[in-house]
mmCIF file of C-alpha atoms in Angstrom:
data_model
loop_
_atom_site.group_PDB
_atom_site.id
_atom_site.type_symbol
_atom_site.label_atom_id
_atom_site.label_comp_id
_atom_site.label_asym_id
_atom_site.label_seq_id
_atom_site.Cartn_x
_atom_site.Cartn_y
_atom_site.Cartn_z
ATOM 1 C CA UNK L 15 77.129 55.597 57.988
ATOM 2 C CA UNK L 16 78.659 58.123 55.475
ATOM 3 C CA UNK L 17 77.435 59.747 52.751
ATOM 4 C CA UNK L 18 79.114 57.738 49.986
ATOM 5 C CA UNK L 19 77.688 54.460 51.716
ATOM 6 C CA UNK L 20 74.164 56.197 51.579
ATOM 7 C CA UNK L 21 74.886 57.479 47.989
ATOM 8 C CA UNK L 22 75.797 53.591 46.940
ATOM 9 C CA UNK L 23 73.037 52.012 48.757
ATOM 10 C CA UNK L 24 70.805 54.815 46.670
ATOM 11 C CA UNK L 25 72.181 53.727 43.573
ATOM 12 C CA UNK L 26 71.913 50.094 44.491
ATOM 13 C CA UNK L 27 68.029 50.432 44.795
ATOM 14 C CA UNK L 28 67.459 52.580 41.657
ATOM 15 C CA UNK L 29 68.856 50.156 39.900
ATOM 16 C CA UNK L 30 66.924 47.466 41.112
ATOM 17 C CA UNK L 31 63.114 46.114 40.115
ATOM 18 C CA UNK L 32 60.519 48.466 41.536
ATOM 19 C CA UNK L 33 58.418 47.703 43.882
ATOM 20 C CA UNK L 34 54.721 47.621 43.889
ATOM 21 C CA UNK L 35 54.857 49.564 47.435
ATOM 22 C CA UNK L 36 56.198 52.602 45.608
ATOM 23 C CA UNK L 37 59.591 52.191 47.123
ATOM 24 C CA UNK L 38 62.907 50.159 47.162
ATOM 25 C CA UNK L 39 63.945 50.170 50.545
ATOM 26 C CA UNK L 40 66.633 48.531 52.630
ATOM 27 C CA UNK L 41 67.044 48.465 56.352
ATOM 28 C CA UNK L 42 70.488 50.546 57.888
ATOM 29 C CA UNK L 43 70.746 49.533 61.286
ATOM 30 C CA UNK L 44 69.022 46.249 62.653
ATOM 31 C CA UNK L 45 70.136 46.763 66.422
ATOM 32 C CA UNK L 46 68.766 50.078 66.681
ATOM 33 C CA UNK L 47 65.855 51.116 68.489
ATOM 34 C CA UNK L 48 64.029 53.034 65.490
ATOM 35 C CA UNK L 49 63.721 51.624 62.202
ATOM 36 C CA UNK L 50 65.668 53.194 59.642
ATOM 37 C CA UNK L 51 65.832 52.335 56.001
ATOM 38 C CA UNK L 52 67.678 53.879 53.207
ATOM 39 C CA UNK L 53 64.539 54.234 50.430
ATOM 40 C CA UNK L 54 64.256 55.457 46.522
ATOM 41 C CA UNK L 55 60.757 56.598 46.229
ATOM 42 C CA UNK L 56 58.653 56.002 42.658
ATOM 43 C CA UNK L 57 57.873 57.038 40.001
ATOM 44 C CA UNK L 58 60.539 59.074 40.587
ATOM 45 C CA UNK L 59 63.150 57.433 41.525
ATOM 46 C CA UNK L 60 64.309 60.010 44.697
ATOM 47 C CA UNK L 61 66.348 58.939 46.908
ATOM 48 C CA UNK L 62 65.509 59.475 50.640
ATOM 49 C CA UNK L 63 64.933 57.901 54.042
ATOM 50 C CA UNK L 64 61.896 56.018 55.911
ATOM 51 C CA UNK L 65 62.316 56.436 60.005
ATOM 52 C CA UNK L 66 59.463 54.444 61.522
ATOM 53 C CA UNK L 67 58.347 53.128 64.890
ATOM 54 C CA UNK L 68 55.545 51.570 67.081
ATOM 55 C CA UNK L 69 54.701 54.402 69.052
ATOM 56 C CA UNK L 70 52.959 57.693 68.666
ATOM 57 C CA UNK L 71 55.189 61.390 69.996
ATOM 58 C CA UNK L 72 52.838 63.804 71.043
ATOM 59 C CA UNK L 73 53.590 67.259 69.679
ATOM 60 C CA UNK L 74 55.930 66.132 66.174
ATOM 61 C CA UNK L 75 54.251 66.679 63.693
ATOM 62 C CA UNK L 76 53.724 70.572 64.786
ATOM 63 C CA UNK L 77 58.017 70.364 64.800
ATOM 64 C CA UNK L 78 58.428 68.578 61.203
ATOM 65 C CA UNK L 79 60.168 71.392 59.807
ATOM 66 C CA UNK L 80 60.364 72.407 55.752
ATOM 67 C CA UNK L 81 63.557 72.583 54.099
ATOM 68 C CA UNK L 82 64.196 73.788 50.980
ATOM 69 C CA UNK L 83 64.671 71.370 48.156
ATOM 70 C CA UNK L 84 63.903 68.588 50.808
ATOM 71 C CA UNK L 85 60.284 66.868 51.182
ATOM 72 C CA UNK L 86 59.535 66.110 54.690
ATOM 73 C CA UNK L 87 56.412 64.261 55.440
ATOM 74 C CA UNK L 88 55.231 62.962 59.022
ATOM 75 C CA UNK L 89 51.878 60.080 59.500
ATOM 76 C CA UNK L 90 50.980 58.293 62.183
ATOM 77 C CA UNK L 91 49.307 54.821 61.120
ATOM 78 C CA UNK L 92 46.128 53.336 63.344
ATOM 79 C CA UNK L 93 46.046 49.400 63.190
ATOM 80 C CA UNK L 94 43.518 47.662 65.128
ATOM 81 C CA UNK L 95 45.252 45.761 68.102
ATOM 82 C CA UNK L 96 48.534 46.999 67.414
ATOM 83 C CA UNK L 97 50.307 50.745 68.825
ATOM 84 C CA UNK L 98 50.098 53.439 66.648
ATOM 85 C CA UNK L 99 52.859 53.346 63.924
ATOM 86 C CA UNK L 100 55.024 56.870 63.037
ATOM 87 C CA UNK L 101 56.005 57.412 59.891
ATOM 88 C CA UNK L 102 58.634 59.786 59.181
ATOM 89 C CA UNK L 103 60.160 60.484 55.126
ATOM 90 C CA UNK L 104 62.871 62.608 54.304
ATOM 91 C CA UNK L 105 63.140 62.569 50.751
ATOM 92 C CA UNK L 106 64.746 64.819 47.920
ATOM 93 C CA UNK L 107 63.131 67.212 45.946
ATOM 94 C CA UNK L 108 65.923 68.937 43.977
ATOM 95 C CA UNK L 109 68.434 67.103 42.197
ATOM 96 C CA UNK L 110 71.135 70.299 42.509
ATOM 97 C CA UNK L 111 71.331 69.561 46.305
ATOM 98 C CA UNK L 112 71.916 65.734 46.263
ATOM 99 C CA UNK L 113 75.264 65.768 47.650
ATOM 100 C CA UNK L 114 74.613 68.096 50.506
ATOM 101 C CA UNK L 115 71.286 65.432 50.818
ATOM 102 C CA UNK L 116 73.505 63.110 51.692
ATOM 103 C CA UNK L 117 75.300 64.682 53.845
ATOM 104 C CA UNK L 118 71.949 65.198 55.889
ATOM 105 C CA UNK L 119 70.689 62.085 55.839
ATOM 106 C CA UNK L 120 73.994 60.167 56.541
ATOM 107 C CA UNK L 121 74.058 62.750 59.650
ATOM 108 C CA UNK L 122 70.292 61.629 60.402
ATOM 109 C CA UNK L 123 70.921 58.052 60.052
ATOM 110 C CA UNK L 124 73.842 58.513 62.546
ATOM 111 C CA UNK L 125 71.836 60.661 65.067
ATOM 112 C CA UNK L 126 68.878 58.903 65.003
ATOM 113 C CA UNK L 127 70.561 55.456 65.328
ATOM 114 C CA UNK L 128 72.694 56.296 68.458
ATOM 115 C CA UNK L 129 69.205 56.594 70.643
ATOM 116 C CA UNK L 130 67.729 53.761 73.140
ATOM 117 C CA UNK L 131 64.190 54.382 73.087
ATOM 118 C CA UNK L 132 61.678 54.156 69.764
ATOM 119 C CA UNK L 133 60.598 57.662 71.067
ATOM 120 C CA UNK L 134 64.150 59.595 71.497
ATOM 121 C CA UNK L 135 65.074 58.246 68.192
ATOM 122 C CA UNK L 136 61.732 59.928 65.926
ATOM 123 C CA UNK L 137 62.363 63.145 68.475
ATOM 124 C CA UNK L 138 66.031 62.928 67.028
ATOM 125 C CA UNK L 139 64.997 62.625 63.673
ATOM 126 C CA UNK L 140 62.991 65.909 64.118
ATOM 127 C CA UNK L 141 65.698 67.739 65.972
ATOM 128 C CA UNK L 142 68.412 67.251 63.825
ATOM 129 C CA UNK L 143 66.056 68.387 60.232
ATOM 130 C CA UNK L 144 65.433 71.613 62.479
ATOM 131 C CA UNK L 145 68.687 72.481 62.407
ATOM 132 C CA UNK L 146 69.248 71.198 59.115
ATOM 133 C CA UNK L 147 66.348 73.424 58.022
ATOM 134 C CA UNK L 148 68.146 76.589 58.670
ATOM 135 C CA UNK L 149 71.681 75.504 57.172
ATOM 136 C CA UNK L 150 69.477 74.257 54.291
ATOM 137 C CA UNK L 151 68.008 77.871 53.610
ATOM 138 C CA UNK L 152 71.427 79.309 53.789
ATOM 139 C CA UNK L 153 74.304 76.755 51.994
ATOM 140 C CA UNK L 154 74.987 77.647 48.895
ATOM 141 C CA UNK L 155 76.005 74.312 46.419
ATOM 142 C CA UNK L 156 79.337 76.252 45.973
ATOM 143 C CA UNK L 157 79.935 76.595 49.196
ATOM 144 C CA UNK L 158 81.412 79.193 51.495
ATOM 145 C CA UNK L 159 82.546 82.627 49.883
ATOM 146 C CA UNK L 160 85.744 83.516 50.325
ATOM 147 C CA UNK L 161 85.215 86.251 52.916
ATOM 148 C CA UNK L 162 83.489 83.649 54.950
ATOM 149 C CA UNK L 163 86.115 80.924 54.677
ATOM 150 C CA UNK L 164 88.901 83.497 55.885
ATOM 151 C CA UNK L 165 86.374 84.281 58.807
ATOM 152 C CA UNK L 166 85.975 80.660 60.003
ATOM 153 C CA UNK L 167 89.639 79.739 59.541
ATOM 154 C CA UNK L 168 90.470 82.961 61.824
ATOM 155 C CA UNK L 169 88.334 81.401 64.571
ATOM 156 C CA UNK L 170 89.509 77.817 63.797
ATOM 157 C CA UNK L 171 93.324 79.236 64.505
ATOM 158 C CA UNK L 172 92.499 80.480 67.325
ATOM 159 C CA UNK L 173 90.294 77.662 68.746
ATOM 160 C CA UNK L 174 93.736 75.845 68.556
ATOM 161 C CA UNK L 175 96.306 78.314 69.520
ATOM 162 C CA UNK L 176 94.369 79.882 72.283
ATOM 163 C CA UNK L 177 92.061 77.712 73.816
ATOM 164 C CA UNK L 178 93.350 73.935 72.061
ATOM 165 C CA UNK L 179 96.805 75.402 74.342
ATOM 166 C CA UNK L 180 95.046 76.401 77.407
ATOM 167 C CA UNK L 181 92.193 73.727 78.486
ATOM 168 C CA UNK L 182 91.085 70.157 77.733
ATOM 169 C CA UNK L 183 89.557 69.426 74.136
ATOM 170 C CA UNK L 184 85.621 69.101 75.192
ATOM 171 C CA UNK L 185 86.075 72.742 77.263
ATOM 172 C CA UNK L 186 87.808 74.337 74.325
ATOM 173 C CA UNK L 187 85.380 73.108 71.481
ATOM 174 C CA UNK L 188 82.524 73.530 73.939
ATOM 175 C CA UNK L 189 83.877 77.695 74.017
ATOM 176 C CA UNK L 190 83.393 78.181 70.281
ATOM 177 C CA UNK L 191 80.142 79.924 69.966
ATOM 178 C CA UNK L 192 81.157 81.913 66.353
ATOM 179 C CA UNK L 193 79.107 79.646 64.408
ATOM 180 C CA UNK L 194 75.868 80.225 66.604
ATOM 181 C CA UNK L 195 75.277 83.869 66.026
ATOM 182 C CA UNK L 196 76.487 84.810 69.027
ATOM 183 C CA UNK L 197 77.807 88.388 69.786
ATOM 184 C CA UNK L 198 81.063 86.986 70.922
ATOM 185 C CA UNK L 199 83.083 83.951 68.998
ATOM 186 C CA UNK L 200 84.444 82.385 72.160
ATOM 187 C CA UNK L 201 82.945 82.130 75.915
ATOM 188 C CA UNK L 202 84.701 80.212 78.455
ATOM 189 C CA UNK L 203 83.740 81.372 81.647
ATOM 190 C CA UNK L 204 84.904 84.579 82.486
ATOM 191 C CA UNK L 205 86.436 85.340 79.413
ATOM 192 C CA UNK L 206 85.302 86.203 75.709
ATOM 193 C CA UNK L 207 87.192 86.689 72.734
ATOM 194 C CA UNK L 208 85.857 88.292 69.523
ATOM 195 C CA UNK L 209 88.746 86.938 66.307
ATOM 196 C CA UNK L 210 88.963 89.242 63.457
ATOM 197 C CA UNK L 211 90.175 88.172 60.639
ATOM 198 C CA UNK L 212 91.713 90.405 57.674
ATOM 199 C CA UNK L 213 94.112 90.043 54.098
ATOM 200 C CA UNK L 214 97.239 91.131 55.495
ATOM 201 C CA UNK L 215 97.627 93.144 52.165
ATOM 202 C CA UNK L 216 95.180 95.595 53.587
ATOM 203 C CA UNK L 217 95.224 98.293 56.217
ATOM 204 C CA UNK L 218 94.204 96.649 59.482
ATOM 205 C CA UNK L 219 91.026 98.032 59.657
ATOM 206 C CA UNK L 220 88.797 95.926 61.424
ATOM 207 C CA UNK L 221 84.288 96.153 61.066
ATOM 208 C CA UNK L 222 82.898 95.443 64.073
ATOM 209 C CA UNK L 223 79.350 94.222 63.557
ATOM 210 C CA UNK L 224 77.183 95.844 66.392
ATOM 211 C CA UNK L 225 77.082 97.468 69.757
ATOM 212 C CA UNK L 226 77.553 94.363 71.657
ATOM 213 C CA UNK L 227 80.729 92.705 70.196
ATOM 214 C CA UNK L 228 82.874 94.839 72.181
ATOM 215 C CA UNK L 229 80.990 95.180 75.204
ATOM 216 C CA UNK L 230 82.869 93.734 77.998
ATOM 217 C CA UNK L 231 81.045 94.206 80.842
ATOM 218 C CA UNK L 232 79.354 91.066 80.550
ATOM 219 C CA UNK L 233 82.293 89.037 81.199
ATOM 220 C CA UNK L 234 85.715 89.612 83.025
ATOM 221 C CA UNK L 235 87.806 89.702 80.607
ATOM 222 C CA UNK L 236 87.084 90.640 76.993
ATOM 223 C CA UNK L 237 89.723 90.514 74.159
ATOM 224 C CA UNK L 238 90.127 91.183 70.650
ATOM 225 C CA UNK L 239 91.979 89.223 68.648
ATOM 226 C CA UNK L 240 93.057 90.514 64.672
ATOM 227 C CA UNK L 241 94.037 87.730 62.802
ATOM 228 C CA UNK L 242 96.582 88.267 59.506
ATOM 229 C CA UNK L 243 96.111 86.283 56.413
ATOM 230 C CA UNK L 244 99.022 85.780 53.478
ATOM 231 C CA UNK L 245 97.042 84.769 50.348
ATOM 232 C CA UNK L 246 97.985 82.124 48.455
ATOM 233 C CA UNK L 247 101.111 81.781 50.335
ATOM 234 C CA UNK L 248 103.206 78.363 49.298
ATOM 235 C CA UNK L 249 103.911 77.246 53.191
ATOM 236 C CA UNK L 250 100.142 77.915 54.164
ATOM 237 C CA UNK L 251 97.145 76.182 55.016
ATOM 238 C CA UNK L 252 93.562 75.582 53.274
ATOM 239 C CA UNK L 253 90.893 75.372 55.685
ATOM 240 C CA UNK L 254 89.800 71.673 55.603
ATOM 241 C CA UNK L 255 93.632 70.839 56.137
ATOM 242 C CA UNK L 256 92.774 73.278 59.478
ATOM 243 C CA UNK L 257 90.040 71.623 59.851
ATOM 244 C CA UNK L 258 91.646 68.333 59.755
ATOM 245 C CA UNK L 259 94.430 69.254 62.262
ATOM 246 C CA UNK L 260 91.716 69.667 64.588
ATOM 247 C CA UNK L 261 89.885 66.616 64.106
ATOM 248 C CA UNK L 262 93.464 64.945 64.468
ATOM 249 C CA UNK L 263 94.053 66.697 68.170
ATOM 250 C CA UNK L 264 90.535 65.986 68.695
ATOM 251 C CA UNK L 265 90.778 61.978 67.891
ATOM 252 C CA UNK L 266 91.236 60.917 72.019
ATOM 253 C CA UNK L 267 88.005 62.630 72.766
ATOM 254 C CA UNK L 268 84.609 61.131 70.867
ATOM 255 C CA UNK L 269 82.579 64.096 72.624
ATOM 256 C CA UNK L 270 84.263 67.011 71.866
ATOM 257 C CA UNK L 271 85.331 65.450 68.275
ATOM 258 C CA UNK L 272 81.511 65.148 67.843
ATOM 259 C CA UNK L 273 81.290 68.507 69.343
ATOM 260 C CA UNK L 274 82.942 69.946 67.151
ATOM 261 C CA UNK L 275 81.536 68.701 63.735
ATOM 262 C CA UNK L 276 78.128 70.041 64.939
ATOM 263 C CA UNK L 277 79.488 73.097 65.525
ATOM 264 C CA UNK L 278 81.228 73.218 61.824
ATOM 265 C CA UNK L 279 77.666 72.523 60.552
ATOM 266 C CA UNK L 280 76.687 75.248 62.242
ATOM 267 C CA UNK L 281 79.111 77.403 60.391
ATOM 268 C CA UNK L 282 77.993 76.497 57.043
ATOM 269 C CA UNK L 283 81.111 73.939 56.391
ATOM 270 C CA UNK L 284 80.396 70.806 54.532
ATOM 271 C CA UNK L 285 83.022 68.142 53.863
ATOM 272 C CA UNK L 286 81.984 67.598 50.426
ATOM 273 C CA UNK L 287 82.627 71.554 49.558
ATOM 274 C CA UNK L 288 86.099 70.796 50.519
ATOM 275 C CA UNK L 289 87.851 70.537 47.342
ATOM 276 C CA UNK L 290 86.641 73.708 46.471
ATOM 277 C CA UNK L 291 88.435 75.435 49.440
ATOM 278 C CA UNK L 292 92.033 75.488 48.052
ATOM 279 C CA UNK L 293 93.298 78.820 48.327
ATOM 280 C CA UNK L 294 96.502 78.490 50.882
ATOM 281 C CA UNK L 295 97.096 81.039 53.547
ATOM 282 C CA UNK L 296 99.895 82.228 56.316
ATOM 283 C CA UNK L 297 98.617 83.248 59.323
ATOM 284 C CA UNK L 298 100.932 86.046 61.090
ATOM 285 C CA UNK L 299 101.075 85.716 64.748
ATOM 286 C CA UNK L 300 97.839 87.222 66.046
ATOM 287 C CA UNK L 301 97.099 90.377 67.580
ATOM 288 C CA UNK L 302 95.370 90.061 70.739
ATOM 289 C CA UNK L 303 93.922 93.013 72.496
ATOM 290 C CA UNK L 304 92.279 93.551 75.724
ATOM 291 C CA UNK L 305 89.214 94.852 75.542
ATOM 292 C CA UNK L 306 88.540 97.399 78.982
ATOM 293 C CA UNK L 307 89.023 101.516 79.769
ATOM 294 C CA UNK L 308 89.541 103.704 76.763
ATOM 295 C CA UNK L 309 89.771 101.024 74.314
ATOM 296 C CA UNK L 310 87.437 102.535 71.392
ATOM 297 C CA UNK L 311 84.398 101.596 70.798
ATOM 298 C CA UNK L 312 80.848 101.750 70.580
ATOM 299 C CA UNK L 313 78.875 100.300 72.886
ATOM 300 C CA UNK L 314 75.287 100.265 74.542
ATOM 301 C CA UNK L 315 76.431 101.945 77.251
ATOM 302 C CA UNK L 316 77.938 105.208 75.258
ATOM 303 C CA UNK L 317 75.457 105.003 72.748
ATOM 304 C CA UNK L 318 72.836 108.160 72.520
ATOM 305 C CA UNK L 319 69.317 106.835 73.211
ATOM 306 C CA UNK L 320 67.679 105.457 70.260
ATOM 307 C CA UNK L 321 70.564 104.800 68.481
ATOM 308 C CA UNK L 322 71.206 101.181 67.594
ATOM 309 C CA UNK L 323 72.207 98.129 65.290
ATOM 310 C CA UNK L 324 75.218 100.093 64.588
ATOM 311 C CA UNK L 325 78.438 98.734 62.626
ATOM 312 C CA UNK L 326 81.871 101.165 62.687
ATOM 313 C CA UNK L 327 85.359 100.050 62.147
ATOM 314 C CA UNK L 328 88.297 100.470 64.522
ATOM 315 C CA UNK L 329 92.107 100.881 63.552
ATOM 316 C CA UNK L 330 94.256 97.520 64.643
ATOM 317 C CA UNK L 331 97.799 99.603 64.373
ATOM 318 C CA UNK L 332 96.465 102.438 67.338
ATOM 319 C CA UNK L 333 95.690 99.562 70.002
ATOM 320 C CA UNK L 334 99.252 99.172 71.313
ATOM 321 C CA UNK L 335 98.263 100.265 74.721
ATOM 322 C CA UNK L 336 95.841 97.402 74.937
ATOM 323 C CA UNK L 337 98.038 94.714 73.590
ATOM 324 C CA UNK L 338 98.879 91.345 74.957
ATOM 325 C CA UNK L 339 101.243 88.363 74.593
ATOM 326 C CA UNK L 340 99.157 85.220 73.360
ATOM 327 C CA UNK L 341 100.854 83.661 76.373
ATOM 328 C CA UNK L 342 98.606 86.175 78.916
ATOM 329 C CA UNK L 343 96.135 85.253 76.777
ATOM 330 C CA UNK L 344 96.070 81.684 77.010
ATOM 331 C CA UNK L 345 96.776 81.994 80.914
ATOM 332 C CA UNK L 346 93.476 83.841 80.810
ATOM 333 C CA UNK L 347 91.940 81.308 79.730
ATOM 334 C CA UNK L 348 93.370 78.226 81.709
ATOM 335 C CA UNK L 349 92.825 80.187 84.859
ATOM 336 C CA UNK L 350 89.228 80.077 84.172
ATOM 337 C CA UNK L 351 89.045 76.199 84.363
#
């Protein structure tokens, strides 16, 4: 299911004769375990989706989440002789967001779908709108700024120069932890690597966001690597055509290709923002640093006490002594697998 199909089976219903239940409805998926319709709710006229099933979760409707500019309602319906009956609606409450709705409920439809039991499929339904709640409070309708596109592109480059190079695709996607808040954007194994990602117009001075992102005594290895972007250069690359590369090297694996469009969500990236994500740009070959010694930093461990949540910026062009080949980089990496 995508979210044109859902947006045409939408329009299909509100066009149609209401009905006297207060909704035009049609079923998505006849094999699967859960019902799942495709719904436009009156007197309104919103479009949204009905997940339903003979059996009654302990403990969801503490989990059914609130998401802005999204109604979510949960019931559980007693009929004598008969199991208990959950009742799940997603619908929409603001018009502004109704192509990022369907991106959430073709992605619920989907999720919810692929489960065998009655059971999985309504604890689906709940997981997946918990994660949707938070990208809900955050995506904007126009998108990603442009500071944040350059940022994910950085990591997408090196997701397939470094690790794409070094291990198989399910490992490598499975490594990308950037979009997860985590203090470092890649983990596999032993080794971390933090991607910076600058205008190559400006002096290579690169923020570091807190104590921890250059702490490597976590891991065994630890490096930095500065990424260099031309603007608007004629022979560069938007980030959905990145993005699509990816998916391309990605196609012989379902998992990791699957993998990886979670993680993207996680990032903020929609496909429907994508035309608005045109600016081109070069990427100069990286600058990879290892992170160990005298490298300089801030960290926990030099840190006076009480002194915390800091943020300080280092200079790329004094890091020579720490610098390595993307090659030693990359055999880093593979020798972790």
């Amino acid at each position: 299911m995508t979210p044109q199909q859902l947006a045409s089976l939408w329009q299909d219903l509100g066009g149609a004769a209401r009905s006297a239940s207060g909704m035009n409805r049609r079923r998505l998926d006849a094999d699967a375990a859960v019902d799942v319709y495709a719904c436009v709710f009156w007197p309104r006229g919103r479009p949204g989706l009905l997940v339903e099933g003979a059996v009654q979760v302990a403990g969801l409707a503490d989990r059914t989440p609130r998401c802005r500019g999204v109604r979510v309602m949960h019931d559980v319906i007693a009929a004598d002789g008969r199991p208990d009956r959950t009742v799940l609606v997603v619908m929409l409450d603001d018009d502004r967001l109704r192509e990022i709705f369907a991106v959430l409920s073709a992605d619920l439809v989907n999720a919810v779908t692929a489960e065998l039991t009655v059971s999985e499929g309504l604890r689906r339904c709940i997981d997946r709108l918990c994660m949707w709640q938070g990208l809900f409070e955050r995506i904007a309708p126009e998108g990603l700024s442009p500071e944040r596109q350059r940022g994910l592109l950085g990591e997408l480059l090196a997701l397939e120069g470094l690790f794409l190079a070094a291990i198989e695709p399910l490992r490598a996607v499975s490594s990308w932890f950037g979009s997860d808040s985590a203090h470092q954007d890649f983990v596999h194994m032993g080794v971390a690597v933090e991607v910076k990602t600058t205008l190559a117009k400006r002096h290579a001075r690169i923020m570091i966001a807190n104590e921890k992102q250059l702490d490597e005594r976590p891991y065994s290895r630890l490096i930095l690597a500065v990424i260099k972007l031309d603007e608007r250069a004629e022979n560069g690359v938007t980030l959905p055509q990145q993005i699509a590369r990816i998916r391309t090297a990605l196609l012989t694996d379902p998992l990791a290709a699957k993998t990886f469009d979670d993680r993207l969500l996680l990032a903020d990236y929609l496909d429907v923002h994508s035309p608005l994500y045109e600016t081109r740009y070069h990427a100069q070959t990286p600058l990879l640093f290892s992170v160990e010694g005298n490298f300089p930093r801030l960290t926990e461990a030099n840190l006076p006490a009480g002194v915390g949540d800091i943020r300080y910026s280092i200079i790329a062009d004094d890091l020579n002594a720490y610098a390595l080949e993307p090659a030693e980089v990359t055999a880093l990496i593979e020798g972790q697998a």
